[in-house]
Coordinates of C-alpha atoms in Angstrom, one line a residue:
M1 CA 0.0 -0.1 0.0
A2 CA 1.4 3.5 -1.1
N3 CA 2.5 5.5 2.2
S4 CA 2.0 9.3 2.5
L5 CA 5.1 11.2 2.9
A6 CA 5.2 13.9 5.8
T7 CA 6.6 16.5 3.4
C8 CA 4.0 16.0 0.6
Q9 CA 1.2 18.7 0.2
S10 CA -2.2 17.6 1.5
V11 CA -3.8 17.2 -2.1
I12 CA -0.9 14.7 -2.8
C13 CA -1.3 13.0 0.3
G14 CA -4.9 12.7 -0.3
F15 CA -4.3 11.3 -3.6
I16 CA -2.0 8.4 -2.3
F17 CA -4.4 7.5 0.3
A18 CA -7.0 6.9 -2.0
V19 CA -5.0 4.8 -4.4
G20 CA -3.9 2.9 -1.2
I21 CA -7.6 2.1 -0.3
T22 CA -8.4 1.2 -3.7
F23 CA -5.6 -1.3 -3.8
V24 CA -6.7 -3.2 -0.6
V25 CA -10.3 -3.4 -2.0
T26 CA -9.2 -4.9 -5.4
Q27 CA -7.0 -7.6 -3.8
A28 CA -9.7 -8.5 -1.3
E29 CA -12.1 -9.1 -4.2
A30 CA -9.7 -11.9 -5.3
R31 CA -10.7 -15.5 -3.8
A32 CA -8.6 -16.0 -0.7
F33 CA -7.1 -19.6 0.2
F34 CA -6.5 -21.3 3.4
V35 CA -4.7 -24.4 4.0
F36 CA -4.6 -26.6 7.2
G37 CA -3.1 -29.9 8.0
D38 CA 0.1 -31.9 7.6
S39 CA 3.3 -32.3 5.5
L40 CA 1.4 -33.3 2.4
V41 CA 0.2 -29.4 2.3
D42 CA 3.0 -27.7 4.6
S43 CA 4.6 -25.0 2.6
G44 CA 7.4 -24.2 5.2
N45 CA 5.8 -23.4 8.5
N46 CA 8.1 -25.8 10.3
N47 CA 11.2 -23.9 8.9
Y48 CA 10.3 -21.6 11.9
L49 CA 10.2 -24.2 14.5
A50 CA 12.4 -26.4 16.7
T51 CA 11.5 -29.7 15.2
C52 CA 13.1 -32.5 13.2
A53 CA 10.0 -32.7 10.9
R54 CA 11.2 -30.2 8.3
A55 CA 12.3 -30.3 4.7
D56 CA 14.5 -27.0 4.5
A57 CA 17.7 -28.9 3.1
P58 CA 18.8 -30.2 -0.4
P59 CA 17.6 -32.0 -2.3
Y60 CA 14.1 -30.8 -1.2
G61 CA 13.0 -28.2 -3.7
I62 CA 15.4 -29.4 -6.5
D63 CA 12.5 -28.8 -9.0
Y64 CA 10.9 -25.8 -7.4
P65 CA 11.4 -22.5 -9.5
S66 CA 14.0 -21.3 -7.1
H67 CA 15.8 -24.9 -7.1
R68 CA 16.1 -24.3 -3.4
P69 CA 14.3 -26.1 -0.5
T70 CA 11.2 -24.1 0.9
G71 CA 9.9 -26.4 3.6
R72 CA 7.8 -28.3 1.0
F73 CA 7.9 -31.9 1.5
S74 CA 8.4 -32.1 -2.3
N75 CA 10.9 -31.9 -5.2
G76 CA 8.8 -29.0 -6.3
L77 CA 5.5 -27.8 -5.9
N78 CA 2.8 -29.1 -3.5
I79 CA -1.0 -29.5 -3.9
P80 CA -1.6 -26.0 -2.4
D81 CA 0.6 -24.7 -4.9
L82 CA -1.0 -26.1 -7.7
I83 CA -4.7 -25.4 -6.7
S84 CA -3.4 -21.7 -6.3
Q85 CA -2.2 -21.8 -10.0
H86 CA -5.6 -23.2 -11.3
M87 CA -7.4 -20.3 -9.3
G88 CA -5.0 -17.8 -10.9
S89 CA -3.4 -16.8 -7.5
E90 CA -0.1 -16.5 -6.2
A91 CA 0.8 -19.3 -3.6
T92 CA -0.2 -18.8 -0.1
L93 CA 2.7 -18.1 2.3
P94 CA 3.1 -19.9 5.6
Y95 CA 1.6 -18.2 8.4
L96 CA 4.7 -18.1 10.4
S97 CA 6.7 -16.4 7.1
P98 CA 7.7 -12.9 8.3
E99 CA 6.8 -11.8 4.5
L100 CA 2.8 -12.4 5.3
T101 CA 1.9 -9.0 5.8
R102 CA -0.4 -6.4 4.6
R103 CA -1.2 -7.2 0.8
K104 CA 0.0 -10.8 1.2
L105 CA -2.4 -11.5 4.0
L106 CA -5.5 -10.9 1.4
V107 CA -4.3 -13.9 -0.8
G108 CA -4.8 -16.2 2.3
A109 CA -2.4 -18.0 4.5
N110 CA -1.1 -21.6 5.0
F111 CA -1.3 -23.0 8.5
A112 CA -0.2 -26.5 8.1
S113 CA 2.5 -28.1 9.8
A114 CA 4.6 -31.4 9.1
G115 CA 3.7 -34.3 11.8
I116 CA 0.7 -33.3 13.1
G117 CA -2.7 -35.4 13.2
I118 CA -6.1 -35.1 14.1
L119 CA -5.4 -36.0 17.6
N120 CA -3.0 -33.6 19.8
D121 CA -0.8 -36.9 20.9
T122 CA 0.1 -37.4 17.1
G123 CA 3.4 -36.5 16.2
I124 CA 4.9 -36.0 19.8
Q125 CA 8.2 -37.2 18.6
F126 CA 8.7 -34.2 16.5
G127 CA 8.5 -31.9 19.2
N128 CA 7.4 -28.1 18.4
I129 CA 4.8 -28.5 15.5
I130 CA 1.6 -26.6 15.0
R131 CA -1.3 -29.1 16.2
M132 CA -4.8 -28.4 15.0
P133 CA -5.8 -26.2 18.2
L134 CA -3.1 -23.9 17.3
Q135 CA -3.6 -23.7 13.5
L136 CA -7.1 -22.8 14.2
A137 CA -6.0 -20.1 16.9
Y138 CA -3.6 -18.7 14.2
F139 CA -6.7 -18.7 11.9
Q140 CA -8.6 -16.5 14.5
Q141 CA -5.5 -14.2 14.8
Y142 CA -5.1 -14.1 11.1
Q143 CA -8.7 -12.7 11.0
K144 CA -8.0 -10.3 13.5
R145 CA -5.0 -9.1 11.5
V146 CA -7.3 -8.7 8.4
R147 CA -9.8 -6.8 10.1
A148 CA -7.2 -4.4 11.2
L149 CA -6.3 -3.9 7.3
V150 CA -9.6 -3.8 5.6
G151 CA -12.2 -3.4 8.2
A152 CA -14.6 -5.9 10.0
S153 CA -17.2 -6.6 7.1
Q154 CA -14.5 -6.8 4.5
A155 CA -12.6 -9.3 6.5
K156 CA -15.7 -11.5 7.1
R157 CA -16.2 -11.4 3.3
I158 CA -12.7 -12.5 2.7
V159 CA -13.1 -15.7 4.9
N160 CA -16.6 -16.4 3.9
Q161 CA -15.7 -16.4 0.1
A162 CA -12.6 -18.2 0.7
L163 CA -11.5 -21.6 -0.4
V164 CA -10.1 -23.9 2.1
L165 CA -7.9 -27.2 2.1
I166 CA -7.5 -29.6 4.9
T167 CA -5.6 -32.6 4.9
L168 CA -5.4 -34.8 8.0
G169 CA -5.3 -38.4 9.3
G170 CA -2.3 -40.2 7.9
N171 CA -0.1 -39.5 10.8
D172 CA -2.8 -40.7 13.2
F173 CA -1.9 -44.1 12.2
V174 CA 1.7 -43.8 10.8
N175 CA 3.0 -41.5 13.8
N176 CA 0.8 -42.6 16.4
Y177 CA -1.3 -45.8 16.3
Y178 CA 1.3 -47.9 14.5
L179 CA 4.2 -45.8 15.4
V180 CA 5.6 -48.5 17.9
P181 CA 4.5 -52.0 18.7
H182 CA 1.9 -51.7 21.5
S183 CA 1.4 -48.0 21.3
V184 CA -0.6 -46.4 23.9
R185 CA -3.4 -45.5 21.3
S186 CA -3.2 -49.3 20.1
R187 CA -3.5 -50.5 23.7
Q188 CA -6.5 -48.1 24.4
Y189 CA -8.6 -48.9 21.1
S190 CA -8.8 -51.6 18.6
L191 CA -8.5 -50.5 15.0
K192 CA -12.2 -50.9 14.5
D193 CA -12.7 -48.6 17.4
Y194 CA -10.0 -46.2 16.8
V195 CA -11.2 -45.0 13.5
P196 CA -14.6 -43.9 14.7
F197 CA -12.7 -42.1 17.5
L198 CA -10.6 -40.1 15.0
I199 CA -13.7 -39.5 12.8
S200 CA -15.4 -38.1 15.7
E201 CA -12.5 -35.4 16.6
Y202 CA -12.0 -34.6 13.0
K203 CA -15.8 -33.8 12.8
K204 CA -15.1 -31.2 15.8
I205 CA -12.2 -29.7 13.8
L206 CA -14.4 -29.1 10.7
M207 CA -17.1 -27.9 12.7
R208 CA -14.9 -25.2 14.0
L209 CA -13.6 -24.3 10.7
Y210 CA -17.2 -23.7 9.9
Q211 CA -17.9 -21.6 13.2
L212 CA -14.8 -19.4 12.2
G213 CA -16.3 -18.6 8.9
A214 CA -15.1 -21.3 6.2
R215 CA -17.7 -22.0 3.8
R216 CA -16.1 -24.0 1.0
V217 CA -13.7 -26.7 2.5
L218 CA -11.9 -29.5 0.4
V219 CA -11.3 -32.4 2.9
T220 CA -8.9 -34.9 1.5
G221 CA -8.8 -38.7 2.7
T222 CA -5.5 -40.7 3.4
G223 CA -3.9 -42.2 0.7
P224 CA -3.4 -46.1 0.7
M225 CA -0.7 -46.0 3.6
G226 CA 0.5 -49.4 3.2
C227 CA 1.8 -48.5 -0.1
V228 CA 4.2 -45.8 0.7
P229 CA 8.0 -46.7 0.3
A230 CA 8.6 -46.4 4.0
E231 CA 5.8 -48.9 4.8
L232 CA 6.9 -51.3 1.8
A233 CA 10.7 -51.2 3.2
Q234 CA 9.5 -52.0 6.8
H235 CA 6.3 -54.4 6.5
S236 CA 6.1 -55.5 3.1
R237 CA 6.6 -59.0 1.7
N238 CA 7.5 -59.2 -2.0
G239 CA 6.5 -55.8 -2.7
K240 CA 2.8 -56.0 -1.5
C241 CA 1.4 -52.9 0.4
A242 CA 1.5 -53.7 4.2
A243 CA -2.1 -55.1 5.0
E244 CA -2.6 -53.5 8.4
L245 CA -2.0 -49.9 7.3
Q246 CA -4.4 -50.6 4.1
R247 CA -7.0 -52.0 6.5
A248 CA -6.6 -48.6 8.2
S249 CA -7.2 -46.8 4.9
S250 CA -10.1 -49.0 4.1
L251 CA -11.8 -48.0 7.4
F252 CA -10.8 -44.4 7.9
N253 CA -11.8 -42.9 4.3
P254 CA -15.2 -44.3 3.9
Q255 CA -16.4 -43.2 7.4
L256 CA -14.8 -39.8 6.6
S257 CA -17.0 -39.3 3.5
L258 CA -19.9 -40.3 5.3
M259 CA -19.2 -37.9 8.0
I260 CA -18.8 -35.2 5.6
N261 CA -22.2 -36.0 3.8
Q262 CA -23.7 -35.8 7.5
L263 CA -22.3 -32.4 8.2
N264 CA -23.5 -31.0 5.1
N265 CA -27.1 -32.4 5.6
K266 CA -26.7 -30.8 9.2
I267 CA -25.6 -27.4 7.9
G268 CA -28.1 -27.4 5.0
T269 CA -25.9 -26.9 2.4
T270 CA -22.4 -27.9 0.8
V271 CA -19.8 -26.8 2.8
F272 CA -17.4 -29.9 2.7
I273 CA -16.4 -31.5 -0.3
A274 CA -14.8 -35.0 0.0
A275 CA -11.5 -35.5 -2.1
N276 CA -10.9 -39.2 -2.4
T277 CA -7.0 -39.3 -2.7
N278 CA -7.3 -42.8 -1.7
R279 CA -8.8 -43.7 -5.1
M280 CA -6.5 -41.3 -7.0
H281 CA -3.2 -42.9 -5.6
N282 CA -4.7 -46.4 -6.0
D283 CA -4.9 -45.7 -9.6
F284 CA -1.4 -44.8 -9.7
I285 CA -0.2 -47.8 -7.8
S286 CA -2.3 -50.3 -9.9
N287 CA -1.0 -49.0 -13.2
P288 CA 1.7 -46.6 -12.7
R289 CA 3.0 -46.6 -16.5
A290 CA -0.6 -45.2 -17.6
F291 CA 0.5 -41.9 -15.6
G292 CA 4.2 -42.0 -17.1
F293 CA 5.6 -43.4 -13.8
V294 CA 8.5 -46.3 -14.0
T295 CA 7.6 -47.4 -10.5
S296 CA 5.0 -46.9 -7.8
K297 CA 7.2 -48.5 -5.1
I298 CA 10.5 -47.0 -5.2
A299 CA 10.9 -43.4 -3.7
C300 CA 13.2 -41.1 -6.0
C301 CA 15.2 -39.8 -2.7
G302 CA 16.0 -42.2 0.0
Q303 CA 18.0 -45.4 0.8
G304 CA 17.7 -48.9 1.7
P305 CA 14.7 -51.1 0.1
Y306 CA 12.5 -49.1 -2.0
N307 CA 14.4 -45.9 -1.0
G308 CA 12.2 -46.1 1.9
I309 CA 14.5 -46.0 5.0
G310 CA 15.1 -42.8 6.9
L311 CA 15.0 -39.3 5.4
C312 CA 15.6 -37.6 2.1
T313 CA 19.0 -35.9 2.4
P314 CA 22.0 -34.6 0.3
F315 CA 23.6 -38.1 0.9
S316 CA 20.4 -40.3 -0.3
N317 CA 19.9 -42.1 -3.6
L318 CA 18.4 -39.5 -5.8
C319 CA 16.8 -40.3 -9.1
P320 CA 17.7 -38.2 -12.2
N321 CA 14.2 -37.4 -13.5
R322 CA 11.7 -36.8 -10.5
D323 CA 8.6 -37.2 -13.2
L324 CA 9.2 -41.0 -13.7
Y325 CA 8.5 -41.5 -9.8
L326 CA 5.1 -41.6 -7.9
F327 CA 6.8 -40.9 -4.7
W328 CA 9.5 -38.2 -4.4
D329 CA 10.7 -39.4 -0.6
P330 CA 9.5 -42.4 1.5
F331 CA 6.3 -40.9 2.3
H332 CA 5.4 -38.1 0.0
P333 CA 4.2 -37.7 -3.8
S334 CA 6.3 -36.1 -6.5
E335 CA 5.5 -32.8 -8.0
K336 CA 4.3 -34.9 -11.2
A337 CA 1.9 -36.9 -8.8
N338 CA 0.6 -34.0 -7.3
K339 CA -0.4 -32.4 -10.6
L340 CA -2.2 -35.5 -11.5
I341 CA -4.1 -35.2 -8.0
V342 CA -5.1 -31.7 -8.6
Q343 CA -6.2 -32.3 -12.0
Q344 CA -8.7 -34.8 -10.4
I345 CA -9.6 -32.2 -7.9
M346 CA -10.3 -29.7 -10.6
S347 CA -12.1 -31.9 -12.8
G348 CA -12.7 -35.6 -11.2
S349 CA -16.0 -37.4 -11.4
T350 CA -18.1 -37.8 -8.3
Q351 CA -15.8 -40.9 -8.0
Y352 CA -13.1 -38.6 -6.9
M353 CA -14.7 -35.5 -5.9
H354 CA -18.0 -35.5 -3.8
P355 CA -20.5 -33.9 -4.2
M356 CA -18.5 -31.9 -6.9
N357 CA -15.1 -31.0 -8.3
L358 CA -13.3 -27.6 -7.6
S359 CA -13.8 -26.3 -11.2
T360 CA -17.7 -26.8 -10.5
I361 CA -17.5 -25.1 -7.2
L362 CA -15.6 -22.2 -8.7
A363 CA -18.2 -21.8 -11.5
L364 CA -21.1 -21.9 -9.2
D365 CA -19.6 -19.2 -6.7
S366 CA -18.7 -17.0 -9.6
K367 CA -22.4 -16.6 -10.1
A368 CA -23.5 -16.2 -6.6

């Protein structure tokens, strides 16, 4: 925003002030985008935290426009980046970024933090990460900052008209229930009882988002957790997906979809949209070559069986062509896979996006 200089004549100061106000309103008319969740959508918040769950060293970011690590758990762009591109917007900044001020605030914010889950005890081994209660508190703080910038009514409109993406659930299995044999949660719940407990807690998070003003929320399910290279390396026999984690996915995702339908029915309109990322990933895994991948089992970056042991580091094996790999590291999809996922989010059938895809949502909302 333009700032008036103390030495300017009053008429010039008034002109600059008017230009500044126009700029803010114009920016606010663009659709904001808010992101919540875990490492699949974290764009760098953990860079600012004392945690080992971070992606701020090479070769992360090797295919990002800057060719430098950004905190994204990807070789390049992640899902929020690609959704922003489809919306014609610049990428949302991490909420903890010092660059997120003034004009940048009107684009939205990314509150996601690698390692977190639906439950507060998920990811405790990662130390200082932004668990969901704090992500939601930051969302409230964000709204206060925007109200100070553009006023209460304009700030409310920005939030109500925004698109929201939330990705949770995988860590509640991989980094909680199945983290160690006889984990606290596995002794507390059978898997059959643990999944409904997770769904009930997730429902509270989604309702809180609605209470805070979110009106269009994309909710992704978990992928086929037993098929990621990390799980293949530890639990696979002959390259087959780990059965117990696959069972967890098969229980969690249908119950999540059912819960989303129930919430929309309760509210009386379509607020929450289910993205069936499990089905998307299963397509890649069942026929990787149809999507241009040479393998769906081996990570591009890593070490050990399937490149699935440990972290992706400067000393890891690194494939020369990341576009040929479904998985970038032992847990996270490559930029190429993220692009295919976002294509389905944008234009997929109701088998992938229920009750409608994002292109339909954007078209409907543009007429409202």
